Coordinates of C-alpha atoms and ligand atoms in Angstrom, one line a residue:
Chain A
X1199 CA 30.8 -9.9 -40.2
X1200 CA 29.0 -6.6 -40.0
X1201 CA 25.8 -8.5 -39.5
X1202 CA 27.3 -10.7 -36.8
X1203 CA 28.5 -7.7 -34.8
X1204 CA 25.1 -6.0 -35.2
X1205 CA 23.4 -9.1 -33.7
X1206 CA 25.9 -9.3 -30.9
X1207 CA 25.4 -5.6 -30.1
X1208 CA 21.7 -6.1 -30.0
X1209 CA 22.0 -9.1 -27.7
X1210 CA 24.3 -7.3 -25.3
X1211 CA 22.1 -4.2 -25.3
X1212 CA 19.1 -6.5 -24.6
X1213 CA 20.8 -8.3 -21.8
X1214 CA 21.7 -5.0 -20.2
X1215 CA 18.1 -3.9 -20.7
X1216 CA 16.7 -6.9 -19.1
X1217 CA 19.0 -7.0 -16.1
X1218 CA 18.9 -3.2 -15.5
X1219 CA 15.1 -3.5 -15.9
X1220 CA 15.1 -6.2 -13.3
X1221 CA 17.0 -4.0 -10.8
X1222 CA 14.5 -1.2 -11.6
X1223 CA 11.7 -3.6 -10.9
X1224 CA 13.2 -4.7 -7.6
X1225 CA 13.6 -1.0 -6.5
X1226 CA 10.0 -0.4 -7.5
X1227 CA 8.8 -3.4 -5.5
X1228 CA 10.3 -1.8 -2.4
X1229 CA 8.3 1.4 -3.1
X1230 CA 5.2 -0.7 -3.5
X1231 CA 5.5 -2.5 -0.3
X1232 CA 5.5 0.5 2.0
X1233 CA 3.0 2.3 -0.3
X1234 CA 0.6 -0.6 0.0
X1235 CA 0.9 -1.0 3.7
X1236 CA 1.1 2.7 4.7
X1237 CA 0.4 4.9 1.8
X1238 CA 3.9 6.3 2.1
X1239 CA 6.3 6.5 -0.8
X1240 CA 9.7 6.3 0.9
X1241 CA 12.4 8.1 -0.9
X1242 CA 14.9 6.6 1.5
X1243 CA 14.9 3.6 -0.8
X1244 CA 17.6 4.9 -3.0
X1245 CA 20.1 5.5 -0.2
X1246 CA 19.1 2.0 1.1
X1247 CA 20.1 0.5 -2.3
X1248 CA 23.5 2.2 -1.9
X1249 CA 23.8 1.2 1.8
X1250 CA 23.0 -2.4 1.0
X1251 CA 25.7 -2.5 -1.6
X1252 CA 28.2 -0.9 0.8
X1253 CA 27.4 -3.3 3.6
X1254 CA 28.1 -6.2 1.3
X1255 CA 31.3 -4.5 0.2
X1256 CA 32.3 -4.0 3.8
X1257 CA 31.7 -7.6 4.6
X1258 CA 33.4 -9.1 1.6
X1259 CA 36.3 -6.7 1.0
X1260 CA 37.0 -5.3 4.4
X1261 CA 36.1 -8.4 6.5
X1262 CA 37.0 -11.0 4.0
X1263 CA 33.8 -12.9 4.3
X1264 CA 32.5 -14.9 1.3
X1265 CA 30.4 -12.8 -1.0
X1266 CA 27.3 -14.8 -0.3
X1267 CA 27.7 -14.3 3.5
X1268 CA 28.3 -10.6 3.0
X1269 CA 25.2 -10.3 0.9
X1270 CA 23.1 -12.2 3.4
X1271 CA 24.5 -10.0 6.1
X1272 CA 23.5 -6.9 4.1
X1273 CA 19.9 -8.1 3.6
X1274 CA 19.5 -8.7 7.4
X1275 CA 21.0 -5.4 8.4
X1276 CA 18.9 -3.6 5.7
X1277 CA 15.7 -5.2 7.2
X1278 CA 16.7 -3.6 10.5
X1279 CA 17.5 -0.3 8.8
X1280 CA 14.1 -0.4 7.1
X1281 CA 12.5 -0.9 10.5
X1282 CA 14.5 2.0 11.9
X1283 CA 13.3 4.2 9.1
X1284 CA 9.7 3.3 10.1
X1285 CA 10.3 4.2 13.7
X1286 CA 12.0 7.5 12.7
X1287 CA 10.1 8.8 9.7
X1288 CA 6.7 7.1 9.8
X1289 CA 5.6 6.2 13.3
X1290 CA 6.1 9.6 15.0
X1291 CA 4.6 11.5 12.0
X1292 CA 1.6 9.3 11.4
X1293 CA -1.6 11.3 11.0
X1294 CA 0.4 14.3 9.9
X1295 CA 0.3 15.4 6.2
X1296 CA 1.6 12.7 3.9
X1297 CA 4.1 15.3 2.6
X1298 CA 5.7 15.6 6.0
X1299 CA 6.4 11.9 6.0
X1300 CA 7.7 11.9 2.5
X1301 CA 10.1 14.8 3.3
X1302 CA 11.2 12.9 6.4
X1303 CA 12.2 9.9 4.1
X1304 CA 14.3 12.3 2.0
X1305 CA 15.9 13.4 5.3
X1306 CA 16.8 9.8 6.0
X1307 CA 18.2 9.4 2.5
X1308 CA 20.4 12.4 3.1
X1309 CA 21.7 11.1 6.4
X1310 CA 22.4 7.6 5.1
X1311 CA 24.2 9.0 2.0
X1312 CA 26.3 11.3 4.2
X1313 CA 27.2 8.4 6.5
X1314 CA 28.3 6.3 3.6
X1315 CA 30.5 9.2 2.4
X1316 CA 32.1 9.5 5.8
X1317 CA 32.7 5.8 6.3
X1318 CA 33.7 4.7 2.8
X1319 CA 34.7 7.9 1.0
X1320 CA 33.3 9.0 -2.3
X1321 CA 35.6 6.9 -4.5
X1322 CA 33.9 4.2 -6.5
X1323 CA 34.2 0.7 -5.0
X1324 CA 33.7 -2.7 -6.5
X1325 CA 31.9 -5.8 -5.2
X1326 CA 32.5 -9.3 -6.5
X1327 CA 29.7 -11.0 -8.2
X1328 CA 27.9 -13.9 -6.6
X1329 CA 28.4 -15.9 -9.8
X1330 CA 31.7 -15.4 -11.7
X1331 CA 32.2 -15.7 -15.4
X1332 CA 30.1 -15.2 -18.4
X1333 CA 28.7 -17.0 -21.4
X1334 CA 28.5 -16.2 -25.1
X1335 CA 25.3 -15.8 -27.0
X1336 CA 25.2 -14.8 -30.6
X1337 CA 28.7 -13.2 -30.3
X1338 CA 27.8 -11.2 -27.2
X1339 CA 29.4 -11.8 -23.8
X1340 CA 26.9 -12.0 -21.0
X1341 CA 28.0 -12.1 -17.4
X1342 CA 26.2 -14.8 -15.3
X1343 CA 25.5 -12.2 -12.7
X1344 CA 23.1 -10.6 -15.2
X1345 CA 21.2 -13.9 -15.4
X1346 CA 21.2 -14.2 -11.7
X1347 CA 19.7 -10.7 -11.4
X1348 CA 16.8 -11.6 -13.7
X1349 CA 16.1 -14.9 -11.9
X1350 CA 16.2 -13.3 -8.5
X1351 CA 13.9 -10.5 -9.6
X1352 CA 11.4 -13.0 -11.1
X1353 CA 11.5 -15.1 -7.9
X1354 CA 11.1 -12.0 -5.7
X1355 CA 8.1 -10.8 -7.8
X1356 CA 6.5 -14.2 -7.6
X1357 CA 7.2 -14.3 -3.8
X1358 CA 5.6 -10.8 -3.4
X1359 CA 2.6 -11.9 -5.4
X1360 CA 2.1 -14.9 -3.2
X1361 CA 2.7 -12.8 -0.1
X1362 CA 0.0 -10.3 -1.0
X1363 CA -2.4 -12.6 -2.7
X1364 CA -2.3 -15.8 -0.5
X1365 CA -1.1 -15.1 2.9
X1366 CA -2.9 -13.6 5.9
X1367 CA -0.1 -10.9 6.1
X1368 CA -1.0 -9.9 2.5
X1369 CA -4.7 -9.8 3.1
X1370 CA -4.2 -7.7 6.2
X1371 CA -1.9 -5.3 4.4
X1372 CA -4.5 -4.9 1.6
X1373 CA -7.3 -4.5 4.2
X1374 CA -5.3 -1.7 6.0
X1375 CA -4.6 -0.1 2.7
X1376 CA -8.3 -0.1 1.8
X1377 CA -9.7 0.9 5.2
X1378 CA -7.4 1.3 8.0
X1379 CA -9.9 2.0 10.8
X1380 CA -12.1 -1.0 9.9
X1381 CA -9.0 -3.2 9.8
X1382 CA -8.2 -2.1 13.3
X1383 CA -11.8 -2.9 14.4
X1384 CA -11.1 -6.5 13.4
X1385 CA -7.8 -6.7 15.3
X1386 CA -5.4 -6.3 12.4
X1387 CA -2.1 -5.3 14.0
X1388 CA -1.5 -2.2 11.9
X1389 CA 1.6 -1.2 13.8
X1390 CA 3.3 -4.5 13.3
X1391 CA 2.3 -4.6 9.6
X1392 CA 3.9 -1.3 8.9
X1393 CA 7.1 -2.4 10.7
X1394 CA 7.3 -5.5 8.6
X1395 CA 6.6 -3.7 5.4
X1396 CA 9.3 -1.1 6.0
X1397 CA 11.7 -3.9 7.0
X1398 CA 11.0 -5.9 3.9
X1399 CA 11.4 -2.8 1.7
X1400 CA 14.8 -2.2 3.3
X1401 CA 15.8 -5.8 2.4
X1402 CA 14.5 -5.4 -1.1
X1403 CA 16.6 -2.2 -1.6
X1404 CA 19.6 -4.1 -0.2
X1405 CA 18.9 -6.9 -2.6
X1406 CA 18.9 -4.6 -5.6
X1407 CA 22.1 -3.0 -4.3
X1408 CA 24.1 -6.2 -3.9
X1409 CA 22.9 -7.6 -7.2
X1410 CA 23.7 -4.6 -9.4
X1411 CA 26.9 -3.5 -7.6
X1412 CA 29.2 -6.2 -9.3
X1413 CA 28.0 -5.2 -12.7
X1414 CA 29.5 -1.8 -12.5
X1415 CA 30.9 0.0 -9.5
X1416 CA 29.3 1.7 -6.5
X1417 CA 29.5 5.2 -5.1
X1418 CA 27.4 6.7 -2.3
X1419 CA 24.9 8.2 -4.7
X1420 CA 24.4 5.3 -7.1
X1421 CA 21.3 4.0 -5.5
X1422 CA 19.5 7.3 -6.1
X1423 CA 19.4 6.8 -9.8
X1424 CA 18.2 3.2 -9.4
X1425 CA 15.4 4.5 -7.1
X1426 CA 14.4 7.1 -9.6
X1427 CA 14.1 4.3 -12.2
X1428 CA 12.1 2.3 -9.7
X1429 CA 9.8 5.3 -9.1
X1430 CA 9.3 5.7 -12.8
X1431 CA 8.5 2.0 -13.1
X1432 CA 6.0 2.3 -10.3
X1433 CA 4.3 5.2 -12.0
X1434 CA 4.4 3.6 -15.3
X1435 CA 2.9 0.4 -14.0
X1436 CA 0.3 2.2 -12.0
X1437 CA 1.2 2.4 -8.4
X1438 CA -0.1 -0.6 -6.6
X1439 CA 0.1 -3.2 -9.3
X1440 CA 2.8 -5.8 -8.8
X1441 CA 2.8 -7.0 -12.4
X1442 CA 2.6 -3.3 -13.5
X1443 CA 5.8 -2.3 -11.8
X1444 CA 7.8 -5.3 -13.1
X1445 CA 6.6 -4.6 -16.7
X1446 CA 7.3 -0.9 -16.1
X1447 CA 10.8 -1.8 -14.9
X1448 CA 11.5 -3.9 -18.1
X1449 CA 10.0 -1.2 -20.3
X1450 CA 12.3 1.4 -18.8
X1451 CA 15.3 -0.9 -19.2
X1452 CA 14.4 -1.5 -22.8
X1453 CA 13.9 2.1 -23.7
X1454 CA 17.1 3.2 -22.0
X1455 CA 19.5 0.4 -23.0
X1456 CA 18.2 -0.8 -26.3
X1457 CA 16.6 2.2 -27.9
X1458 CA 19.1 4.5 -26.1
X1459 CA 22.0 2.5 -27.4
X1460 CA 21.0 2.8 -31.0
X1461 CA 19.6 6.3 -31.1
X1462 CA 20.0 9.3 -28.9
X1463 CA 22.9 7.8 -27.0
X1464 CA 23.6 11.2 -25.4
X1465 CA 20.1 11.3 -24.0
X1466 CA 20.1 7.8 -22.8
X1467 CA 19.2 8.6 -19.3
X1468 CA 16.4 11.0 -20.3
X1469 CA 14.5 8.4 -22.3
X1470 CA 12.7 6.8 -19.4
X1471 CA 11.3 10.3 -18.6
X1472 CA 10.0 10.7 -22.1
X1473 CA 8.4 7.3 -21.9
X1474 CA 6.7 8.2 -18.6
X1475 CA 5.5 11.6 -19.8
X1476 CA 4.1 9.9 -22.9
X1477 CA 2.3 7.2 -21.0
X1478 CA 1.0 9.6 -18.3
X1479 CA -0.4 11.9 -21.0
X1480 CA -2.4 9.0 -22.4
X1481 CA -3.1 7.0 -19.3
X1482 CA -2.7 9.1 -16.1
X1483 CA -3.4 6.1 -13.9
X1484 CA -0.5 4.1 -15.3
X1485 CA -0.6 1.0 -17.5
X1486 CA -2.0 -1.5 -15.0
X1487 CA -3.8 0.5 -12.3
X1488 CA -7.4 -0.4 -11.5
X1489 CA -8.5 2.9 -10.4
X1490 CA -7.9 5.1 -7.3
X1491 CA -4.5 6.7 -7.1
X1492 CA -4.5 8.7 -3.9
X1493 CA -2.3 9.3 -0.9
X1494 CA -3.3 7.7 2.3
X1495 CA -1.8 7.7 5.8
Chain B
X1290 CA -20.7 -7.6 30.4
X1291 CA -20.8 -4.1 29.0
X1292 CA -21.2 -1.2 31.4
X1293 CA -21.5 2.4 30.1
X1294 CA -21.5 5.0 32.9
X1295 CA -22.0 8.8 32.4
X1296 CA -20.6 8.7 28.9
X1297 CA -19.7 12.0 27.3
X1298 CA -18.4 12.3 23.7
X1299 CA -17.5 15.7 22.4
X1300 CA -16.1 17.0 19.2
X1301 CA -14.7 20.4 19.9
X1302 CA -17.8 22.4 20.9
X1303 CA -20.2 19.7 19.8
X1304 CA -21.5 17.6 22.7
X1305 CA -22.6 14.5 20.9
X1306 CA -23.3 12.2 23.9
X1307 CA -24.2 13.7 27.3
X1308 CA -24.2 11.5 30.4
X1309 CA -25.4 8.3 28.8
X1310 CA -25.5 5.1 30.9
X1311 CA -26.5 1.7 29.7
X1312 CA -25.8 -2.0 30.4
X1313 CA -25.7 -5.0 28.2
X1314 CA -25.8 -8.4 30.0
X1315 CA -24.9 -11.8 28.6
X1316 CA -27.7 -13.2 26.4
X1317 CA -29.3 -9.8 25.9
X1318 CA -30.1 -7.7 22.9
X1319 CA -30.2 -4.0 23.7
X1320 CA -31.4 -1.4 21.1
X1321 CA -30.1 2.1 21.0
X1322 CA -32.6 4.2 19.2
X1323 CA -32.8 7.8 18.2
X1324 CA -33.1 10.3 15.3
X1325 CA -30.2 11.5 13.0
X1326 CA -27.5 13.1 14.9
X1327 CA -28.6 11.8 18.3
X1328 CA -25.2 10.4 19.2
X1329 CA -25.7 6.7 18.5
X1330 CA -22.7 6.3 16.3
X1331 CA -20.6 8.3 18.7
X1332 CA -21.6 6.0 21.5
X1333 CA -20.6 2.9 19.5
X1334 CA -17.3 4.5 18.5
X1335 CA -16.5 5.3 22.1
X1336 CA -17.3 1.7 23.0
X1337 CA -14.6 0.4 20.7
X1338 CA -12.2 3.2 21.6
X1339 CA -12.4 4.8 18.2
X1340 CA -13.7 8.0 19.8
X1341 CA -12.2 9.6 22.9
X1342 CA -14.7 9.9 25.8
X1343 CA -15.2 11.0 29.3
X1344 CA -17.0 8.7 31.8
X1345 CA -16.5 5.0 31.9
X1346 CA -17.0 2.1 29.5
X1347 CA -16.0 -1.3 30.8
X1348 CA -16.1 -4.6 29.0
X1349 CA -15.8 -7.5 31.5
X1350 CA -14.6 -5.0 34.0
X1351 CA -11.8 -3.6 31.8
X1352 CA -11.9 0.1 30.7
X1353 CA -12.0 0.1 26.9
X1354 CA -9.9 3.3 26.7
X1355 CA -6.9 1.3 27.9
X1356 CA -7.7 -1.6 25.7
X1357 CA -7.5 0.5 22.5
X1358 CA -9.1 -0.3 19.3
X1359 CA -7.2 -3.5 18.5
X1360 CA -7.5 -4.6 22.2
X1361 CA -11.2 -4.3 22.0
X1362 CA -11.3 -6.5 18.9
X1363 CA -9.1 -9.0 20.6
X1364 CA -11.3 -9.0 23.7
X1365 CA -14.3 -9.9 21.5
X1366 CA -15.9 -6.5 21.3
X1367 CA -16.8 -6.6 17.6
X1368 CA -18.1 -3.5 15.9
X1369 CA -19.9 -3.5 12.6
X1370 CA -19.5 0.2 11.6
X1371 CA -22.1 2.4 10.1
X1372 CA -22.0 2.1 6.3
X1373 CA -20.7 -1.5 6.6
X1374 CA -17.1 -0.7 5.5
X1375 CA -16.6 -4.0 3.6
X1376 CA -13.0 -3.9 2.3
X1377 CA -13.6 -3.0 -1.3
X1378 CA -10.4 -4.5 -2.8
X1379 CA -10.7 -7.8 -1.0
X1380 CA -13.0 -10.6 -2.0
X1381 CA -15.9 -11.7 0.2
X1382 CA -14.0 -14.6 1.5
X1383 CA -10.9 -12.5 2.1
X1384 CA -13.0 -10.0 4.0
X1385 CA -14.0 -12.9 6.3
X1386 CA -10.4 -14.1 6.6
X1387 CA -9.4 -10.6 7.8
X1388 CA -12.3 -10.5 10.1
X1389 CA -11.2 -13.8 11.7
X1390 CA -8.0 -12.0 12.8
X1391 CA -9.9 -10.8 15.9
X1392 CA -11.0 -14.3 16.9
X1393 CA -7.6 -15.5 18.1
X1394 CA -8.8 -19.0 19.0
X1395 CA -12.0 -17.9 20.7
X1396 CA -14.8 -20.3 19.9
X1397 CA -17.2 -18.7 17.5
X1398 CA -18.5 -19.0 14.0
X1399 CA -16.6 -20.9 11.3
X1400 CA -16.6 -19.8 7.7
X1401 CA -19.0 -22.6 7.0
X1402 CA -21.4 -21.4 9.7
X1403 CA -21.6 -17.9 8.3
X1404 CA -22.1 -19.2 4.7
X1405 CA -24.9 -21.3 6.1
X1406 CA -26.4 -18.3 7.8
X1407 CA -26.1 -16.2 4.6
X1408 CA -26.4 -18.7 1.7
X1409 CA -26.4 -15.8 -0.7
X1410 CA -22.8 -15.1 0.1
X1411 CA -21.6 -18.6 -0.8
X1412 CA -21.6 -18.0 -4.6
X1413 CA -20.1 -14.5 -4.0
X1414 CA -17.0 -15.8 -2.2
X1415 CA -14.6 -14.6 -4.9
X1416 CA -16.4 -11.3 -5.7
X1417 CA -14.5 -8.2 -4.6
X1418 CA -16.2 -5.9 -2.1
X1419 CA -16.8 -3.1 -4.4
X1420 CA -18.9 -5.3 -6.7
X1421 CA -21.5 -6.1 -4.0
X1422 CA -24.9 -4.6 -3.6
X1423 CA -25.8 -2.8 -0.4
X1424 CA -27.6 -5.8 1.0
X1425 CA -24.7 -8.2 0.1
X1426 CA -22.3 -5.8 1.7
X1427 CA -24.3 -5.8 4.9
X1428 CA -24.3 -9.6 5.0
X1429 CA -20.6 -9.6 4.5
X1430 CA -20.2 -7.0 7.3
X1431 CA -22.2 -9.1 9.7
X1432 CA -20.6 -12.4 8.6
X1433 CA -17.1 -10.8 9.0
X1434 CA -18.1 -9.8 12.5
X1435 CA -19.3 -13.3 13.3
X1436 CA -16.1 -15.0 12.2
X1437 CA -14.3 -12.6 14.5
X1438 CA -15.9 -14.6 17.4
X1439 CA -17.7 -11.7 19.0
X1440 CA -18.5 -11.9 22.7
X1441 CA -20.6 -8.8 22.2
X1442 CA -21.7 -7.7 18.8
X1443 CA -22.2 -3.9 18.1
X1444 CA -24.2 -3.2 15.0
X1445 CA -24.6 0.4 13.7
X1446 CA -27.7 0.7 11.6
X1447 CA -27.7 -2.6 9.8
X1448 CA -30.9 -1.7 8.0
X1449 CA -29.6 1.6 6.6
X1450 CA -30.5 2.0 2.9
X1451 CA -31.6 -1.5 2.4
X1452 CA -34.8 -2.8 0.7
X1453 CA -37.4 -4.1 3.2
X1454 CA -36.9 -7.7 2.0
X1455 CA -33.1 -7.5 2.6
X1456 CA -33.7 -6.0 6.0
X1457 CA -35.9 -9.0 6.8
X1458 CA -33.2 -11.4 5.7
X1459 CA -30.5 -9.6 7.8
X1460 CA -32.8 -9.5 10.9
X1461 CA -33.7 -13.2 10.4
X1462 CA -30.0 -14.0 10.6
X1463 CA -29.6 -11.8 13.6
X1464 CA -32.4 -13.6 15.3
X1465 CA -30.3 -16.8 15.0
X1466 CA -27.2 -15.0 16.1
X1467 CA -28.8 -13.7 19.3
X1468 CA -29.1 -17.2 20.8
X1469 CA -25.3 -17.4 20.9
X1470 CA -24.2 -13.7 21.1
X1471 CA -25.4 -10.7 22.9
X1472 CA -26.0 -7.6 20.7
X1473 CA -26.0 -3.9 21.1
X1474 CA -28.1 -2.7 18.1
X1475 CA -28.2 0.9 16.9
X1476 CA -31.2 1.5 14.6
X1477 CA -33.5 4.1 13.2
X1478 CA -35.8 1.4 12.0
X1479 CA -37.4 1.2 15.4
X1480 CA -40.1 -1.4 14.6
X1481 CA -37.5 -3.8 13.2
X1482 CA -35.1 -3.2 16.1
X1483 CA -37.8 -3.9 18.8
X1484 CA -38.6 -7.3 17.2
X1485 CA -35.1 -8.3 18.1
X1486 CA -34.3 -6.4 21.3
X1487 CA -35.1 -7.2 24.9
X1488 CA -34.5 -3.6 26.0
X1489 CA -34.1 -0.3 24.4
X1490 CA -32.9 3.2 25.1
X1491 CA -34.0 6.2 23.1
X1492 CA -31.3 8.8 22.6
X1493 CA -32.1 12.4 21.7
X1494 CA -29.5 15.0 21.3
X1495 CA -27.0 12.9 23.2
X1496 CA -29.3 12.2 26.2
X1497 CA -31.3 9.1 27.1
X1498 CA -34.9 10.2 27.1
X1499 CA -36.6 6.8 27.4
X1500 CA -35.5 3.4 28.6
X1501 CA -37.5 0.3 28.9
X1502 CA -38.3 -3.3 27.8
X1503 CA -39.0 -3.8 24.1
X1504 CA -42.7 -4.4 24.8
X1505 CA -43.0 -1.3 26.9
X1506 CA -41.4 0.8 24.2
X1507 CA -43.6 -0.7 21.5
X1508 CA -46.7 0.0 23.6
X1509 CA -45.6 3.7 23.9
X1510 CA -45.2 4.0 20.2
X1511 CA -46.8 7.4 20.1
X1512 CA -44.3 8.8 22.6
X1513 CA -41.5 7.1 20.8
X1514 CA -42.7 8.5 17.5
X1515 CA -42.6 12.0 18.8
X1516 CA -39.0 11.6 20.1
X1517 CA -37.9 10.1 16.8
X1518 CA -39.7 12.5 14.7
X1519 CA -41.4 9.7 12.9
X1520 CA -45.0 9.5 11.9
X1521 CA -45.9 6.1 13.2
X1522 CA -44.3 3.1 14.8
X1523 CA -45.9 -0.3 14.9
X1524 CA -44.0 -3.5 15.5
Ligands
ATP1112 N1 -16.2 13.6 13.6 C1 -17.1 14.5 14.1 N2 -16.7 15.8 14.2 C2 -17.6 16.7 14.6 N3 -18.9 16.4 15.0 C3 -19.3 15.2 14.8 C4 -18.4 14.1 14.4 N4 -19.1 13.0 14.4 C5 -20.3 13.3 14.8 N5 -20.5 14.6 15.1 C6 -21.7 15.3 15.6 O1 -22.1 14.6 16.7 C7 -23.5 14.4 16.8 C8 -23.8 13.0 16.9 O2 -23.4 12.3 15.7 P1 -23.6 10.7 15.6 O3 -23.0 10.4 14.3 O4 -23.1 10.1 16.8 O5 -25.2 10.6 15.5 P2 -26.1 9.3 15.1 O6 -27.1 9.2 16.1 O7 -25.2 8.2 14.8 O8 -26.8 9.9 13.7 P3 -27.2 9.1 12.4 O9 -28.5 8.4 12.8 O10 -27.4 10.2 11.4 O11 -26.1 8.1 12.1 C9 -24.0 15.1 15.5 O12 -24.4 16.4 15.8 C10 -22.8 15.1 14.6 O13 -22.9 16.2 13.7
MG1113 MG1 -24.9 7.1 13.1

C-alpha cells in the first residue's frame, strides 16, 4: 500500500514535470523565434501567454464558443498581437542599442498585463480543457489535457525544426541571423521575416497559454512565470538550439516538479534557478550551443 | 546599363569618393583599380544602396537610392562583398538557395550550372560556411551571386588573400561568366583584373586618375604602378 502510493506519487509528479516542461519549452520556442530572426529577446512573451489564455477564456466563457474555436481564435489574434509588437517595439527602434528594444518589450508586457487587469479583473479565471477526462496509470490520475500538451509541444518542435531546417523561410531567417547585410544584398526580405517571426512567436505564446490554462487557473500575471521558465530553458539549452530549449524545458520541469516534490518543497520554484546557475558555471554557453552567444540587431 | 555620375561618398569628415563617373554597358567587364583606401569598396556599396551617396547612380535608368538594397538585388544588381561574407551557419547549398532569392524567375544560372562551373563545390554541398577555406568561400560567394541571376555582377576584390592557383581558378570561372553577364570588378591585383576587363578606371584617394581600355592600361604599366604604389605590373 505504501509502495503503491509511492509509485502513484512519482507518476503524477512525473506527469506534471513533463507537461509543465512542455509548456516551458513552448514558451522558450517563442523566445527563440524572434531571437533567431532579429536578435531580440522579447520579454513581452510572458504577457502574451496570459493574453492568449484570456482570449480563449473570453471566447469560450463569455461568448459561448466551443473551446477549440476559442483557442483557434486566440492563436490568430495572438499572431496579430505579435506583429503589432514588432511594429511598436522592434521596427522603430531597429539600429538602436539592443537594450532599448528589450526594454520596449518589457513596456509592451506591462501594457498588456494592465489591459488584462482592466478588462477581466485580477481574480483567477478558469478555461475548459480541449480534452476532458483523465486516465489512471500506476494509481495516479493523469488528465488527458496533460497528454495533449506534450503531444502538441513535440509536434510544434518538429514543425519548428522543419521550418528552420528545410524551408526557404528558415534558411532566410538563419542567413539574416548570420549576416543581415549580406542577406539583404541577395534580396532576402528582412522586414517581412521579422514580422512573420514576431507573429509566430505571438501564436506560440498563445498556444502555451491556452494549453496550460485548463490545468490550473489563470490570472493576469501567470504568463510571466511561464516566460521566466522558458527563458531559463533557452539559457539552459544554449540560446539558438531548438533541441536544446526543449531538453532545457523538460529538465526544468523535472527539477521543479519531481525533485521539488520530494525534497525542498518550500523552495520548489527556486530549483530551476539553482539548476541554471550550476549549468552556467560549468558550461556558460548552455548545454547545446555551438558557439557564439552575442546580441545582434 | 549602369551609369555613375559625379559620385560622392562621405563618412563624416572623410571624403571616400570624390566626383567619380563611370559606365558599364551590356557585355562589358569594367575594372575599378586602386590602392588601399582609394574608395573602391565605398563605390560598390553606393551602387547597391548600402552607402548613402551624393550624385547619381542609375541602373537601367532607375536611381539605386530609391531602389534600396533589396530592390537592387531584385533588379539584378548583384554584389559580392569584400571579404566574401559566406553565411557561416548555412551549408554551401543553403548559401546558394538563399542567393537564389534575388533571382525571382529571371533567367540565370541553375544550381547545376554553378556546380559545373566550380566542380570543387560539388562535394562540399553540405559543408557549413565556417568550415570552408578562403578559396572555397570565394567560389561559394561567386556561385551564390550567379544563382541570383545577376544582370550586372559587382565583385569586390575576389582575389583578396587567395593563393595564386586559386585566383587562377576563380578568374577562369569569371572568364566564362563574362560571356553571359557584364561585370564591374574591383581589384588590387591589377594584372589579373586586366586579363578579364575591357576597360579600367584607376581610383586614387576617391578620384579617377586614369581611365582607358585594358590594353592601354597594361601598356602604361609604369604609370599605373606609380599610382598603385606597386613595384611592377605586367599582364
Ligand atoms: N564606415 C566607414 N566609416 C568611416 N570611414 C570609412 C568607412 N568605410 C571606409 N572609410 C574610409 O573611406 C576611405 C575609402 O575606403 P574604401 O573601403 O572604400 O577603400 P577601398 O578602395 O575599398 O580600400 P581597400 O582596397 O583597402 O579595400 C578610406 O579612407 C576608409 O578609411
Ligand atoms: Mg575595399
